[in-house]
CSV table of C-alpha atoms in Angstrom, one decimal:
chain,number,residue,atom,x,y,z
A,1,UNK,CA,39.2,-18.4,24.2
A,2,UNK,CA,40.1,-20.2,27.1
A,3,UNK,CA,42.0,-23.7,26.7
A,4,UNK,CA,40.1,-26.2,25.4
A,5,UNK,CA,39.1,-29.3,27.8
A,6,UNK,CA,39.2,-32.0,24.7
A,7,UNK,CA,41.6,-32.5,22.0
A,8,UNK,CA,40.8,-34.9,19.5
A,9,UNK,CA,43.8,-35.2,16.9
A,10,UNK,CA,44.0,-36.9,13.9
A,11,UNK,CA,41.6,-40.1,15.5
A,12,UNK,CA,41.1,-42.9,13.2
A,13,UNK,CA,38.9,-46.1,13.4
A,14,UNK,CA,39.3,-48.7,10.7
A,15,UNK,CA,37.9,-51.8,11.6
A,16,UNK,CA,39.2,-55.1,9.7
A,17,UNK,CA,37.1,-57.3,7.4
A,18,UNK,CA,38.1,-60.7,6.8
A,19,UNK,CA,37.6,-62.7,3.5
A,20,UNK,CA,36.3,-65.8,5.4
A,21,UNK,CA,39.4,-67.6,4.7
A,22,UNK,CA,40.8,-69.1,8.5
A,23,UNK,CA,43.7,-67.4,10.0
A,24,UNK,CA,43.6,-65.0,6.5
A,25,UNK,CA,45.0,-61.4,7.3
A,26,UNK,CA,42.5,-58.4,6.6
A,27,UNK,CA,42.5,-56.9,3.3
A,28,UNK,CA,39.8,-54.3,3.6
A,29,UNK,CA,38.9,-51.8,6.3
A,30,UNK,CA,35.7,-50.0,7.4
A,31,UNK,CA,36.9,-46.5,7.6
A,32,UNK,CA,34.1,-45.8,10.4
A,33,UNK,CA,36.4,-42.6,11.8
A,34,UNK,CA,39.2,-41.4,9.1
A,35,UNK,CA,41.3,-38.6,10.5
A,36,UNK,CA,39.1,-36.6,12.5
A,37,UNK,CA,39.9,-33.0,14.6
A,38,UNK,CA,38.3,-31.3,16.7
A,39,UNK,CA,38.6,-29.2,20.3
A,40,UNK,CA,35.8,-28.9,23.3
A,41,UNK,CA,36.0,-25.7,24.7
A,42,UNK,CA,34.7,-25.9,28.9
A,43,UNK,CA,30.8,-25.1,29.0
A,44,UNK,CA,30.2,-25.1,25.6
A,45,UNK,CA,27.8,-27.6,23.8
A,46,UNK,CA,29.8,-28.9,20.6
A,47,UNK,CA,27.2,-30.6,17.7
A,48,UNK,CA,27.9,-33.3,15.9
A,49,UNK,CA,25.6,-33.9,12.8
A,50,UNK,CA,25.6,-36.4,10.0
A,51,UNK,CA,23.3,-39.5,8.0
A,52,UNK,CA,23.6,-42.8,9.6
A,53,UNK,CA,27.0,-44.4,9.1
A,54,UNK,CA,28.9,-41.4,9.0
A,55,UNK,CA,30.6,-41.7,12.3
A,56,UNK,CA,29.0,-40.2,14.6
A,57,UNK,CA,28.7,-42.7,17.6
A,58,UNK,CA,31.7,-44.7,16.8
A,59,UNK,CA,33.2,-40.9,17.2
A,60,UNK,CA,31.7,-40.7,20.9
A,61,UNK,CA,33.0,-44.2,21.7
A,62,UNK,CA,36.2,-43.4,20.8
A,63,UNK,CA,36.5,-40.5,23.3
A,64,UNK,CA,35.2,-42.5,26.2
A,65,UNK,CA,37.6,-45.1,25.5
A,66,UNK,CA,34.8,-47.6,24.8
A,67,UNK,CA,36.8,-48.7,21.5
A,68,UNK,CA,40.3,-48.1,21.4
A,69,UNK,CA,41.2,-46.2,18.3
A,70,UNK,CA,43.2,-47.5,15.4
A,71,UNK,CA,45.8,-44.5,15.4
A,72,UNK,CA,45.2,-40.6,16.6
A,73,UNK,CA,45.0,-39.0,20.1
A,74,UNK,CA,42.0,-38.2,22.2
A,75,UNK,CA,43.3,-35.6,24.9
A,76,UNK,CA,41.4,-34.9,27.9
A,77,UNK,CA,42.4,-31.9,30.1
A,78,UNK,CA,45.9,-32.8,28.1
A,79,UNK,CA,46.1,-36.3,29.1
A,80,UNK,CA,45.9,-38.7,25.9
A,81,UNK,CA,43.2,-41.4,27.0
A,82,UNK,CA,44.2,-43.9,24.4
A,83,UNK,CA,47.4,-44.3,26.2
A,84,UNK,CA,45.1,-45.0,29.2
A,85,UNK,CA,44.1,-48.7,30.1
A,86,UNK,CA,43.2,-50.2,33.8
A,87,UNK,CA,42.7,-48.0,36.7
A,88,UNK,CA,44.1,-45.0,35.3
A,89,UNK,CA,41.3,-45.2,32.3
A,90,UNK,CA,38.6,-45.7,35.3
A,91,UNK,CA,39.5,-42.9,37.2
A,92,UNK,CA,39.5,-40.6,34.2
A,93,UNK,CA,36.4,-41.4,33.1
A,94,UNK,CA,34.8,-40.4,36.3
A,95,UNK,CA,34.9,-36.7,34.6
A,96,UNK,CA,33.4,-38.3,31.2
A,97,UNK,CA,29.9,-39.7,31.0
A,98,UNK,CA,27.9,-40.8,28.1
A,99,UNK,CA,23.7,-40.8,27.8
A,100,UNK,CA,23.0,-43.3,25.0
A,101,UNK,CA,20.3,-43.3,22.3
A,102,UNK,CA,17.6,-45.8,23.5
A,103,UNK,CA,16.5,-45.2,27.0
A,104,UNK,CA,15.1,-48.7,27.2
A,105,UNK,CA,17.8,-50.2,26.4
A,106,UNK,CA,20.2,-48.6,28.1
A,107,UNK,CA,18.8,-49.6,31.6
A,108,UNK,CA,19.0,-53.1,33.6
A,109,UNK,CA,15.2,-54.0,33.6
A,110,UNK,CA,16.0,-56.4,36.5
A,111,UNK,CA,17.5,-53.2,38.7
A,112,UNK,CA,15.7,-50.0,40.9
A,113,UNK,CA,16.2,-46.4,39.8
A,114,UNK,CA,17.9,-46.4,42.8
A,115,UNK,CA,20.6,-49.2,41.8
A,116,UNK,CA,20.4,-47.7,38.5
A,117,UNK,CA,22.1,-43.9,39.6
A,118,UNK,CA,23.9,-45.6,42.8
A,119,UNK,CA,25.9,-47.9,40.3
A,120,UNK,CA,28.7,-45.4,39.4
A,121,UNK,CA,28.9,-43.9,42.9
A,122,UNK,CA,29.4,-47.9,44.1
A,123,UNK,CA,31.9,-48.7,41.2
A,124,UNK,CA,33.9,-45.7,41.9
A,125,UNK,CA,33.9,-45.7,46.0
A,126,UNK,CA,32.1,-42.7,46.4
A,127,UNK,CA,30.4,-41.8,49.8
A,128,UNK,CA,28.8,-44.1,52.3
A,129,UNK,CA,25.3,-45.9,51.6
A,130,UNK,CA,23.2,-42.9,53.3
A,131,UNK,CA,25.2,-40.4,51.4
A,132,UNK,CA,24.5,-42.4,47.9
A,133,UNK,CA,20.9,-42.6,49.0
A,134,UNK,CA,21.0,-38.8,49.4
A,135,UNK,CA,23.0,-38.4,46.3
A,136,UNK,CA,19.9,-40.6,44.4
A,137,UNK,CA,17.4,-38.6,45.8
A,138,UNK,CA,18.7,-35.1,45.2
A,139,UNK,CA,19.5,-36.3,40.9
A,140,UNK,CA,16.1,-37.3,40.6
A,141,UNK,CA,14.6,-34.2,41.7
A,142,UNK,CA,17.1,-32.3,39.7
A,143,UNK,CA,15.9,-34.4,36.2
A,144,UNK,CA,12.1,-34.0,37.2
A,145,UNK,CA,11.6,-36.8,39.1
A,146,UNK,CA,10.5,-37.4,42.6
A,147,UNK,CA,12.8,-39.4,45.0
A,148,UNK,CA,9.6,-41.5,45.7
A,149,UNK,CA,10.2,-43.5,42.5
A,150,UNK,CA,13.9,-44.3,43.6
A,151,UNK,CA,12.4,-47.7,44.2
A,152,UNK,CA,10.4,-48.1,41.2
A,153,UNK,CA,11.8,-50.5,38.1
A,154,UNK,CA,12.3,-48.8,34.6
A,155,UNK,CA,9.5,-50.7,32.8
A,156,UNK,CA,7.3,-48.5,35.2
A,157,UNK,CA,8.5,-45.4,33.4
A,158,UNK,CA,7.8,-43.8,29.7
A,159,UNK,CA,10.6,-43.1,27.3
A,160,UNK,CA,11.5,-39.6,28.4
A,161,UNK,CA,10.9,-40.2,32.2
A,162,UNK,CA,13.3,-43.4,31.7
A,163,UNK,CA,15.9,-40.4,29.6
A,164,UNK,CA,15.5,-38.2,32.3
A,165,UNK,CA,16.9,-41.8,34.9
A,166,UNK,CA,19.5,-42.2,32.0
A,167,UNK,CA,20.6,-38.0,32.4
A,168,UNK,CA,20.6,-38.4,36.5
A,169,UNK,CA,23.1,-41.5,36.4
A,170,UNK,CA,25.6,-39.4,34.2
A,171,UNK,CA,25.2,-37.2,36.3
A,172,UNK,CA,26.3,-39.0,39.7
A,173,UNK,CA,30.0,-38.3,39.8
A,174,UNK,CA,29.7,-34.6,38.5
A,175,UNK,CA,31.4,-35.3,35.5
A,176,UNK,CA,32.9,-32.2,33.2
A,177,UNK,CA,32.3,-33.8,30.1
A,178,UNK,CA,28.6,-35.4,28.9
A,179,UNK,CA,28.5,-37.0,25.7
A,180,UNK,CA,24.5,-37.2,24.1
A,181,UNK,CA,24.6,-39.7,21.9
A,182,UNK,CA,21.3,-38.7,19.6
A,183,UNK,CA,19.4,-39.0,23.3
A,184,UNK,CA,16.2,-38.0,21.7
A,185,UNK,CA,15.9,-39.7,18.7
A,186,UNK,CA,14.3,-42.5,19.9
A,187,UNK,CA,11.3,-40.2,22.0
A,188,UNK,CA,8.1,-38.4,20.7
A,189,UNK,CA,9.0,-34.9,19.5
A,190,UNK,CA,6.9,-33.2,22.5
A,191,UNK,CA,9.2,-34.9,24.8
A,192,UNK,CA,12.0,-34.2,23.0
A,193,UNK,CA,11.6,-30.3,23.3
A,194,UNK,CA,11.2,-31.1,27.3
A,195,UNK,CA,14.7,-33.2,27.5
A,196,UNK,CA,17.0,-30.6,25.7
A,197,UNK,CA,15.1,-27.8,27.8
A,198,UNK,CA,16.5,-30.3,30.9
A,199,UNK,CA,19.9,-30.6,29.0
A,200,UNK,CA,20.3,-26.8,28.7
A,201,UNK,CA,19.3,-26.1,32.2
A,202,UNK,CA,21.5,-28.9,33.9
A,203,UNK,CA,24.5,-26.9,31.8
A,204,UNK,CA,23.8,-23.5,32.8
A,205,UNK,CA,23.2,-24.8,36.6
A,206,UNK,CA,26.2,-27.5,37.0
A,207,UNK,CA,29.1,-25.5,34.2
A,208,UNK,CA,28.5,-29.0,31.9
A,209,UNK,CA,30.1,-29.2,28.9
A,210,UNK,CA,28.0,-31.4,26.3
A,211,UNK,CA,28.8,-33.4,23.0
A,212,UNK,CA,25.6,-33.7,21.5
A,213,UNK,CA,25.3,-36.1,18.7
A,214,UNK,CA,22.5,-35.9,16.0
A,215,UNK,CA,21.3,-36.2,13.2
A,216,UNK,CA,18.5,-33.1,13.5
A,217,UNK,CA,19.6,-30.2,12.7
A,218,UNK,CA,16.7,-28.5,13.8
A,219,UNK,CA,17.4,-30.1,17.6
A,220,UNK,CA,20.9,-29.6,16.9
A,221,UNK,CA,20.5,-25.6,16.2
A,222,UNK,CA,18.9,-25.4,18.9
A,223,UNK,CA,21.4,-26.6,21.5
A,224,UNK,CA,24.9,-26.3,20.4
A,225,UNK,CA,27.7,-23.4,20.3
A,226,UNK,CA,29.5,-25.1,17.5
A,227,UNK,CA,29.0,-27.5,15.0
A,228,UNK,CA,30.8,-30.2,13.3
A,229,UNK,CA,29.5,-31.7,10.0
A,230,UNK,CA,30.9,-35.4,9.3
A,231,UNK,CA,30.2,-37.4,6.2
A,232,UNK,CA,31.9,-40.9,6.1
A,233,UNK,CA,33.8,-40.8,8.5
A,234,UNK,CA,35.3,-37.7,7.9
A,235,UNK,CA,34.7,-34.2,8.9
A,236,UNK,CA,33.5,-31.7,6.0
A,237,UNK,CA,32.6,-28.7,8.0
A,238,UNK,CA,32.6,-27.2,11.2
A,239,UNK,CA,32.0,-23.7,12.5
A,240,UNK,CA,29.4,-21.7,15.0
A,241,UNK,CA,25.6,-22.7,14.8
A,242,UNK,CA,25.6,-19.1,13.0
A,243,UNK,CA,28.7,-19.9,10.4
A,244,UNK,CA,26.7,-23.3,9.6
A,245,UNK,CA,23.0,-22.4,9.5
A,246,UNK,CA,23.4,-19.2,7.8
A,247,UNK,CA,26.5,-19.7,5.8
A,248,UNK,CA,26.9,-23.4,5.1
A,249,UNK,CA,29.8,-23.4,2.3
A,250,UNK,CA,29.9,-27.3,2.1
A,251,UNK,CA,27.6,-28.5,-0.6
A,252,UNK,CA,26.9,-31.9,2.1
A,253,UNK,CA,26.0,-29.4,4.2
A,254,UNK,CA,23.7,-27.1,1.9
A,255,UNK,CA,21.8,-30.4,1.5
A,256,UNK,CA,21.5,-31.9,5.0
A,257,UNK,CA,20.0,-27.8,6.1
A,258,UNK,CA,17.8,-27.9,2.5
A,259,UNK,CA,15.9,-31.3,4.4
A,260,UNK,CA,15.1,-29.4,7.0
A,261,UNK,CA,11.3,-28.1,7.5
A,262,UNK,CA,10.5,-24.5,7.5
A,263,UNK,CA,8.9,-23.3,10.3
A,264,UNK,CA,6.3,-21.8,8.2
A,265,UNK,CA,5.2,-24.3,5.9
A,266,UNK,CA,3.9,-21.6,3.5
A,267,UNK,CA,7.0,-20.4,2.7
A,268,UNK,CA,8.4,-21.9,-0.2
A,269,UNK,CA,11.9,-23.7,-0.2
A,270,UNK,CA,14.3,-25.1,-2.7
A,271,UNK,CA,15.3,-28.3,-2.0
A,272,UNK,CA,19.0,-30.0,-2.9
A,273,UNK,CA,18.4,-33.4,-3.7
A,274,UNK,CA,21.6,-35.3,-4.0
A,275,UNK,CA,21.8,-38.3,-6.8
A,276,UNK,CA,22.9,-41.5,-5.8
A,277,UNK,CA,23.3,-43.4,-2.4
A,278,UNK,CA,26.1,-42.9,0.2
A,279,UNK,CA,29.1,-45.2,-0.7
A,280,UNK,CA,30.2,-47.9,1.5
A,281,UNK,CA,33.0,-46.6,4.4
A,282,UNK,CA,35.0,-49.9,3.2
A,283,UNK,CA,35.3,-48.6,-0.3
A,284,UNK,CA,34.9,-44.6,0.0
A,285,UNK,CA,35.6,-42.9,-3.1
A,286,UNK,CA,38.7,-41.6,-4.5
A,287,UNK,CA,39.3,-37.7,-3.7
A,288,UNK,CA,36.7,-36.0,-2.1
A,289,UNK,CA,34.2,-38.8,-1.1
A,290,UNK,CA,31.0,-36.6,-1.5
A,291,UNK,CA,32.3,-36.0,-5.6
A,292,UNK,CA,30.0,-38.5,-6.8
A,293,UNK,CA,27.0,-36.8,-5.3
A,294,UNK,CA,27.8,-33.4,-5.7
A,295,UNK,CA,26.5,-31.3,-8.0
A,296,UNK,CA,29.0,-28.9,-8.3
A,297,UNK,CA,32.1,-31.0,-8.7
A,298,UNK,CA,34.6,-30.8,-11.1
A,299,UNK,CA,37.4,-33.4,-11.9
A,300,UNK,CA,39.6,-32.2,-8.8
A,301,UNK,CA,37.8,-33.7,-6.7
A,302,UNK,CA,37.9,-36.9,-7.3
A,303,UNK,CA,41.6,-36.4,-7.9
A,304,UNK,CA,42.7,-35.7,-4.2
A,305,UNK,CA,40.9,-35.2,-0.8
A,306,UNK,CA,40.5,-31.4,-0.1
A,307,UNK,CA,42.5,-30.2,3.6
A,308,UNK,CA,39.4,-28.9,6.1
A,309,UNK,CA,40.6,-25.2,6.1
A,310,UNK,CA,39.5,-22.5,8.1
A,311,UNK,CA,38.7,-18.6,8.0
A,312,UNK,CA,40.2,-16.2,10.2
A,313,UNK,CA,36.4,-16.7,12.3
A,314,UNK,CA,37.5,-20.9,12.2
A,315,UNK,CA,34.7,-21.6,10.3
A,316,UNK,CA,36.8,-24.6,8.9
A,317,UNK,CA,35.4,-26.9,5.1
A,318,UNK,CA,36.8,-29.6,3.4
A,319,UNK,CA,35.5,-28.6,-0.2
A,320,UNK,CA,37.7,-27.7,-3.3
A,321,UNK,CA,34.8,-25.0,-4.3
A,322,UNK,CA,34.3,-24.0,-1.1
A,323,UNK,CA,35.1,-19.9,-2.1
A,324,UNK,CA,33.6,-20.6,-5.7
A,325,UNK,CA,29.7,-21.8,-5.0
């Protein structure tokens, strides 16, 4: 396999929680991101699955730079980007673009659709006026649109038409790396199916390599080469959509895949339904942070946190049991 384009080593990000008391130092820490790895390969579509709170999109913030890490590495084409600040930071993140959750938030009501996709080309000095224009014009035809509606506002637009505005601006300074964070959730599950059909297609035509962030693991299946499995703020699995789907050795994982709905609804299923709620990421655990919910845990785990270990196919788990259950 060719060298990967992302390296993320050993990222952390603990953010502070005061006591209330003025000018008091931090005692505790939301472990949001706790010693996470992980490599992007070039063209592939890495998944990133997990309940809310696990780290998901604080994990995609962290490789744009939007929040600076609290220790770890984020290498990009073998450049570390949390070393990065100023104009070096801006000019590598011309090659890393992000398409956010809620497509109506995520665009200035007050500007065009033209403004909208323009804004990065302006911000970055690309090209003269007419060749933005053109630029516009030729990423909304791309994403589905017409260039017609260039001068439309985005309260003019549904949910996945505004997605599609959202997909067309990431995609104005041909970046290599696109990071989805859950960019369907918030749309109709009919439009969903349209967006990642878009999503695989812009890939094959343009060589894009995709983080895709989600917590559906029947969208997630469908789109990504490999897949990472995170449960507060840690990763407990990761492998091909093959390894995961067909062999999940994690018992987080068993559970998350026993939610999911067959696709014949006759067939009967057993379902894994874990006790208790998750923990709070200020105060995970001791040992393995999932013992408490597991049903197969023994008094290892809660002992010492299990090393994420991988076969000789890196299909990698973090689980004590892992070649017993």
């Amino acid at each position: 396999m060719s060298e990967p384009i992302l390296q993320v080593r050993a990222l952390k990000k603990h953010y502070p929680v005061k006591d209330g008391i003025l000018f008091s130092k931090p005692s505790r820490f939301v472990k949001a991101v706790d010693d996470v790895s992980f490599d992007v390969f070039k063209g592939e579509t890495l998944g990133i699955v997990g309940e809310s709170g696990c780290g998901k999109s604080t994990m995609a913030r962290l490789v744009t730079q939007l929040v600076k890490p609290t220790s770890g590495s984020v290498l990009f084409k073998g450049k570390d980007l949390s070393g990065l600040s100023g104009q070096e930071l801006k000019q590598e993140r011309k090659h890393i673009q992000m398409v956010f959750q809620n497509p109506y938030a995520s665009l200035d009501p007050r500007k065009t659709v033209e403004q909208l996709i323009m804004e990065p080309l302006v911000i970055h000095n690309v090209g003269t006026r007419q060749e933005r224009l053109a630029k516009v014009r030729e990423l909304l035809e791309v994403v589905g649109l017409s260039a017609y509606q260039a001068q439309r506002y985005p309260h003019e637009f549904s949910g996945g038409q505004r997605q599609r505005i959202n997909i067309a601006r990431a995609l104005a300074l041909n970046p290599d790396l696109v990071i989805c964070d859950e960019p369907v959730s918030a749309l109709d599950v009919s439009i969903q199916a349209q967006v990642i059909n878009l999503l695989k297609d812009l890939q094959s035509r343009f060589g894009l390599t995709y983080i895709f962030i989600s917590h559906d693991l029947n969208v997630v299946k469908y789109i990504s080469d490999r897949i990472v499995v995170m449960y507060l703020g840690k990763v407990v699995e990761m492998g091909t959509f093959e390894d995961i789907y067909n062999n999940p050795r994690h018992p987080y994982t068993r559970a998350l895949l026993s939610a999911v709905p067959k696709e014949n609804p006759f067939l009967e299923k057993e379902r894994i339904l874990l006790s208790g709620d998750v923990p709070s990421p200020m105060n995970p655990p001791a040992g393995c942070h999932f013992h408490k919910r597991c049903p197969f845990a023994v008094e290892a785990c809660g002992q010492s946190y299990p090393e994420l270990v991988a076969d000789q196919k890196g299909h990698a788990v973090a689980c004590h049991l892992a070649d017993q259950i």
